[in-house]
Amino acid sequence: MSKVLVVTSGKGGVGKTTSTAALGAALAKAGKNVVVVDFDVGLRNLDIVMGAERRVVFDMINVIQGDAKLSQALIRDKRVETLSILPASQTRDKDALTSEGVEKIIAELREKFDWVICDSPAGIERGATLAMHHADVAVIVTNPEVSSVRDSDRIIGLLDSKTERAAKGERIEKHLLLTRYDPVRAARGDMLKTEDVLEILSIPLLGIIPESPEVLRASNLGTPVVLSNPDAAPSRAYADAARRLMGEQVPMTVPGEKTGFLTKLFGRRVA
Amino acid sequence: MSFFSFLSRKPTAAIARDRLQILLAHERGTLGGNSDLVAILQEEILAVIAKHVSVEREKVQIKLDRGDSFSTLEIGIEIPPGLAEKQASLKRAALRAS
């Protein structure tokens, strides 16, 4: 039974693409057949974050307009066999994204993959509503910060009213992914706590991703963080989140960086 | 900023949480049903006033303050000078005609 998941947030820059890449890679590493789909027409970035930017030949718009077959546009990841990416168009206008075209592509992807992960563009315009339209599950990426929480609340409202599931009177499964979390600042009272955000948005928590330099390192390399450094704190948090998506019960923790003897001695990572 | 200012610095997360709770309580109500209640009120109130007084758009000030238990909508309209005299002369004209 395949699942369509949308990674969305309303606000830009909170970590949608990073989270799409990381969750996709974590699910694929667990043996699932996964495709990550970029819906940000004109401002595609999933390809570069995944390190596939030089392998893009055809994109989703080519498929919608019949210039390429879906199988020609899909790029197989070189590190994890069961992971693929469907890039967005960088040059075309976002009006080229038609709802009929998207519907057809999603239906075809459902047949090929266990998980279809849609990376939504920021905002609440056409691209974002199309990305969420066919979703069974939504991951709402939120930073512990007022503008991000406000935008997430708006997106939750759209998920409950503008999606296919909502139109059929069904509920869409929603999960909160709190990113760029700093437990020390939260404890000091200088950052919204997990409980604060959960109380305001009242949706279940999928995971807490701690703020970490590893995330930027991973995007520099073009490798999802769970693959570039699987032991890093954000990688463990994403791996746990992926297991929860698969229905496993995993205790909720905020992973910290491991400080081994040598690290303490030299004050920095040695390996 | 003194060296010890960090000692007296108050935590801000609780303020953020309270502001969000008040704001979202309002947005959920207005965005869900009657989308632009304030905009509609503004238009209709101005239309009523414009029937009797010529109102310049730039001279209208609208303030909304969303509170925890109630909100206030404040509309300030600057009436053009000489309006009172104009009205008086209109009245005189009406009297003379009758």
XYZ file of C-alpha atoms in Angstrom:
369
model
C 0.000 0.000 0.000
C 1.774 3.118 -1.164
C 1.599 6.432 0.640
C 1.789 9.961 -0.681
C 3.429 12.303 1.799
C 3.734 16.075 1.463
C 6.456 18.004 3.242
C 5.100 21.498 3.699
C 5.377 24.569 5.949
C 4.024 27.776 4.452
C 7.143 29.680 5.424
C 10.308 29.344 3.382
C 13.711 28.374 4.706
C 12.523 26.211 7.579
C 13.953 22.981 6.168
C 11.380 21.417 3.824
C 13.883 20.330 1.189
C 16.443 19.179 3.757
C 13.735 17.180 5.526
C 12.389 15.731 2.266
C 15.877 14.504 1.337
C 16.612 13.174 4.829
C 13.275 11.401 5.363
C 13.368 10.012 1.821
C 16.888 8.650 2.309
C 16.040 7.232 5.745
C 12.952 5.420 4.442
C 14.901 4.116 1.447
C 17.710 2.896 3.711
C 15.068 0.980 5.654
C 14.333 -0.896 2.430
C 11.322 1.041 1.173
C 10.929 2.097 -2.440
C 10.953 5.881 -2.272
C 10.641 8.743 -4.726
C 11.145 12.367 -3.723
C 9.287 14.825 -5.941
C 10.192 18.498 -6.286
C 7.117 20.730 -6.709
C 9.002 24.015 -6.701
C 8.762 24.855 -10.395
C 11.196 27.617 -11.320
C 13.110 27.381 -8.050
C 13.996 23.731 -7.864
C 16.480 22.728 -5.180
C 15.830 19.143 -4.243
C 18.154 18.056 -7.068
C 21.119 20.006 -5.684
C 20.458 18.990 -2.077
C 20.346 15.353 -3.237
C 23.485 15.770 -5.357
C 21.648 14.931 -8.582
C 21.812 18.376 -10.209
C 24.101 17.249 -13.027
C 22.001 14.248 -13.903
C 18.732 16.052 -14.649
C 17.618 15.503 -18.247
C 13.830 15.651 -18.111
C 11.591 17.064 -15.405
C 8.010 16.811 -14.184
C 6.743 19.447 -16.639
C 8.248 17.472 -19.552
C 6.286 14.468 -18.355
C 3.059 16.462 -17.911
C 3.373 17.899 -21.419
C 4.131 14.499 -22.926
C 7.705 15.308 -23.984
C 9.149 12.535 -21.830
C 8.022 9.365 -20.110
C 7.955 9.286 -16.326
C 10.656 6.600 -16.288
C 12.920 8.901 -18.321
C 12.548 11.753 -15.847
C 13.168 9.691 -12.713
C 16.765 9.792 -11.453
C 17.989 6.829 -9.439
C 20.095 7.769 -6.423
C 23.669 6.507 -6.625
C 24.021 5.747 -2.914
C 20.713 4.098 -2.050
C 19.291 1.822 -4.708
C 15.650 2.184 -3.686
C 15.682 6.003 -3.756
C 14.687 8.084 -6.796
C 14.117 11.751 -7.486
C 11.697 13.466 -9.830
C 13.003 16.985 -10.463
C 10.934 20.102 -11.037
C 11.445 22.301 -14.073
C 13.846 25.173 -13.575
C 12.955 27.167 -16.673
C 9.226 26.734 -17.133
C 6.484 28.840 -15.709
C 4.702 27.320 -12.736
C 1.385 27.538 -14.607
C 2.656 24.561 -16.599
C 1.873 22.499 -13.505
C -1.702 21.407 -14.221
C -3.860 19.601 -11.703
C -4.700 16.877 -14.261
C -1.006 16.399 -15.027
C -0.078 16.164 -11.367
C -2.907 13.730 -10.702
C -1.696 11.434 -13.485
C 1.919 11.519 -12.321
C 1.027 10.846 -8.688
C -1.171 7.903 -9.734
C 1.690 6.448 -11.751
C 4.203 6.995 -8.928
C 1.848 5.286 -6.459
C 2.123 2.117 -8.542
C 5.917 2.141 -8.580
C 6.840 3.264 -5.065
C 5.989 2.607 -1.419
C 6.482 6.259 -0.529
C 5.914 9.295 -2.766
C 7.365 12.284 -0.915
C 6.339 15.665 -2.327
C 8.577 18.623 -1.483
C 6.234 21.609 -1.430
C 7.295 25.115 -2.415
C 6.923 27.821 0.233
C 3.758 29.887 0.246
C 0.122 28.959 -0.219
C -0.108 29.425 -3.982
C -0.757 26.917 -6.742
C 2.496 24.948 -6.368
C 1.927 24.429 -2.655
C -1.741 23.473 -3.003
C -0.958 21.051 -5.845
C 1.842 19.463 -3.812
C -0.551 18.756 -0.921
C -3.613 17.898 -3.001
C -3.141 14.138 -3.306
C -1.397 13.565 0.013
C -2.400 10.869 2.491
C 0.079 12.141 5.060
C 1.459 15.631 5.683
C 4.651 16.521 7.493
C 4.527 20.135 8.619
C 8.050 21.464 9.073
C 8.160 24.180 11.725
C 10.898 26.183 13.413
C 10.363 27.217 17.054
C 9.769 30.801 16.016
C 6.594 32.931 15.756
C 6.396 33.457 11.987
C 6.997 29.808 11.220
C 4.376 28.631 13.736
C 1.816 31.098 12.383
C 2.389 29.940 8.798
C 2.191 26.297 9.856
C -1.195 26.979 11.423
C -2.390 28.420 8.116
C -1.071 25.404 6.203
C -2.846 23.032 8.598
C -6.068 24.894 7.785
C -5.460 24.393 4.055
C -4.656 20.704 4.528
C -8.028 20.294 6.244
C -9.963 22.147 3.549
C -8.202 22.126 0.170
C -6.946 18.564 -0.273
C -8.521 15.627 -2.063
C -9.011 13.837 1.241
C -10.720 16.872 2.752
C -13.054 17.064 -0.276
C -14.032 13.440 0.278
C -14.740 14.174 3.926
C -11.739 12.159 5.069
C -9.009 13.411 7.362
C -5.465 13.845 6.250
C -2.850 12.460 8.639
C -0.757 15.383 9.917
C 2.567 15.339 11.736
C 4.721 18.096 13.135
C 8.445 18.051 12.446
C 10.171 20.615 14.628
C 13.459 21.622 13.037
C 16.401 23.805 14.068
C 15.566 23.143 17.686
C 18.041 24.223 20.332
C 17.272 22.468 23.657
C 19.618 24.749 25.594
C 17.959 27.971 24.410
C 14.509 26.433 24.935
C 15.419 25.481 28.509
C 16.679 29.013 29.074
C 13.305 30.374 27.964
C 14.660 32.080 24.855
C 13.071 29.722 22.349
C 9.574 28.258 22.093
C 9.561 24.815 23.690
C 8.310 21.715 21.926
C 5.277 21.682 24.262
C 4.471 25.305 23.368
C 4.433 24.575 19.640
C 2.452 21.359 20.137
C -0.104 23.137 22.299
C -0.592 25.876 19.717
C -0.746 23.700 16.606
C -2.276 20.611 18.292
C -1.056 17.993 15.851
C 1.031 14.938 16.777
C 4.811 15.233 16.866
C 6.854 13.273 14.341
C 10.284 14.343 15.516
C 12.552 17.069 16.844
C 15.561 17.862 14.677
C 18.246 19.703 16.638
C 20.040 22.658 15.115
C 23.324 21.327 13.798
C 26.184 22.352 11.505
C 25.931 18.847 9.995
C 22.853 19.928 8.037
C 24.761 22.606 6.122
C 27.688 20.259 5.647
C 25.338 17.720 4.102
C 23.837 20.211 1.665
C 27.330 21.425 0.740
C 28.111 17.839 -0.203
C 24.810 17.172 -1.937
C 24.139 14.201 0.314
C 21.112 13.791 2.614
C 22.377 14.201 6.172
C 21.325 10.665 7.142
C 23.768 9.365 4.512
C 26.619 11.870 4.920
C 26.907 11.373 8.674
C 24.468 8.769 10.002
C 25.665 9.162 13.597
C 25.164 12.926 13.758
C 22.367 14.209 15.994
C 20.064 15.432 13.167
C 20.573 12.154 11.274
C 19.483 10.084 14.257
C 16.488 12.379 14.719
C 15.483 11.990 11.043
C 15.972 8.220 11.196
C 13.682 8.056 14.242
C 11.106 10.219 12.468
C 11.195 7.884 9.457
C 10.619 4.874 11.715
C 7.616 6.624 13.248
C 6.261 7.233 9.733
C 6.492 3.488 9.163
C 4.348 2.974 12.244
C 7.032 2.047 14.759
C 6.854 3.266 18.332
C 10.067 5.168 18.992
C 10.605 7.119 22.238
C 10.758 10.873 21.549
C 14.168 12.355 22.322
C 16.245 15.263 21.095
C 19.469 13.562 20.069
C 22.580 15.437 21.143
C 26.017 15.331 19.586
C 28.017 12.457 21.002
C 31.014 13.720 22.875
C 33.568 10.961 23.105
C 36.799 11.035 25.033
C 38.905 12.308 22.125
C 36.325 14.930 21.171
C 36.406 16.277 24.710
C 40.171 16.189 24.747
C 40.644 18.090 21.508
C 37.449 20.082 21.637
C 36.457 19.109 18.141
C 35.498 16.147 16.041
C 38.574 14.084 15.305
C 37.273 11.468 12.922
C 24.415 47.724 27.308
C 26.231 46.939 30.493
C 28.377 43.924 31.065
C 25.870 42.409 33.470
C 22.818 43.104 31.359
C 22.438 39.412 30.556
C 21.543 38.840 34.218
C 18.453 40.998 34.018
C 17.406 39.745 30.572
C 13.924 38.235 30.681
C 13.063 35.013 28.868
C 11.045 35.773 25.736
C 9.605 32.394 24.775
C 6.533 32.806 26.989
C 5.750 36.142 25.311
C 6.053 34.502 21.894
C 3.686 31.718 22.949
C 1.055 34.127 24.302
C 1.202 36.368 21.221
C 0.767 33.373 18.944
C -2.153 32.004 20.931
C -4.076 35.284 20.754
C -3.307 35.847 17.075
C -4.161 32.347 15.925
C -7.408 32.248 17.883
C -8.476 35.198 15.718
C -7.033 34.027 12.426
C -8.642 30.621 12.697
C -12.041 32.250 13.159
C -11.779 34.890 10.471
C -9.909 32.928 7.831
C -12.192 29.942 8.174
C -15.604 31.563 7.813
C -16.073 35.258 7.210
C -12.763 35.848 5.535
C -12.381 39.607 5.535
C -14.819 40.793 8.136
C -12.790 43.876 8.930
C -12.467 44.806 5.251
C -16.218 44.395 4.752
C -17.053 46.471 7.818
C -14.683 49.168 6.640
C -16.252 49.318 3.154
C -19.816 49.433 4.404
C -19.231 51.993 7.124
C -17.436 54.248 4.651
C -20.235 53.858 2.106
C -22.809 55.025 4.670
C -20.742 58.073 5.600
C -19.980 58.894 1.973
C -23.721 59.235 1.327
C -23.731 62.375 3.450
C -20.149 63.622 3.481
C -17.503 63.472 0.812
C -14.737 61.428 2.376
C -11.188 61.322 1.138
C -9.743 57.841 1.223
C -6.402 58.930 2.624
C -8.072 60.750 5.488
C -9.582 57.600 6.909
C -7.737 55.769 9.645
C -8.646 52.259 10.583
C -7.191 50.551 13.602
C -7.821 47.060 14.789
C -6.715 45.780 18.144
C -7.138 42.097 18.746
C -7.412 41.365 22.417
C -7.686 38.197 24.389
C -11.395 38.462 25.201
C -12.566 41.180 22.780
C -11.315 43.246 19.870
C -11.869 46.858 18.965
C -12.292 48.344 15.522
C -11.602 52.049 15.445
C -12.459 54.140 12.419
C -11.339 57.772 12.332
C -12.635 59.976 9.532
C -11.409 63.484 9.025
C -14.327 65.663 7.986
C -13.292 68.285 5.423
C -13.115 71.878 6.741
C -16.015 74.161 6.003
C -18.429 71.299 6.030
C -20.377 72.735 8.949
C -20.824 76.072 7.112
C -21.805 74.275 3.950
C -24.468 72.367 5.820
C -25.753 75.546 7.444
C -26.026 77.299 4.087
C -27.830 74.303 2.641
C -30.289 74.464 5.530
C -30.822 78.196 4.968
C -31.417 77.545 1.273
C -33.921 74.867 2.134
C -35.713 77.202 4.554
C -35.854 80.017 1.969
C -37.260 77.673 -0.645
C -40.040 76.500 1.652
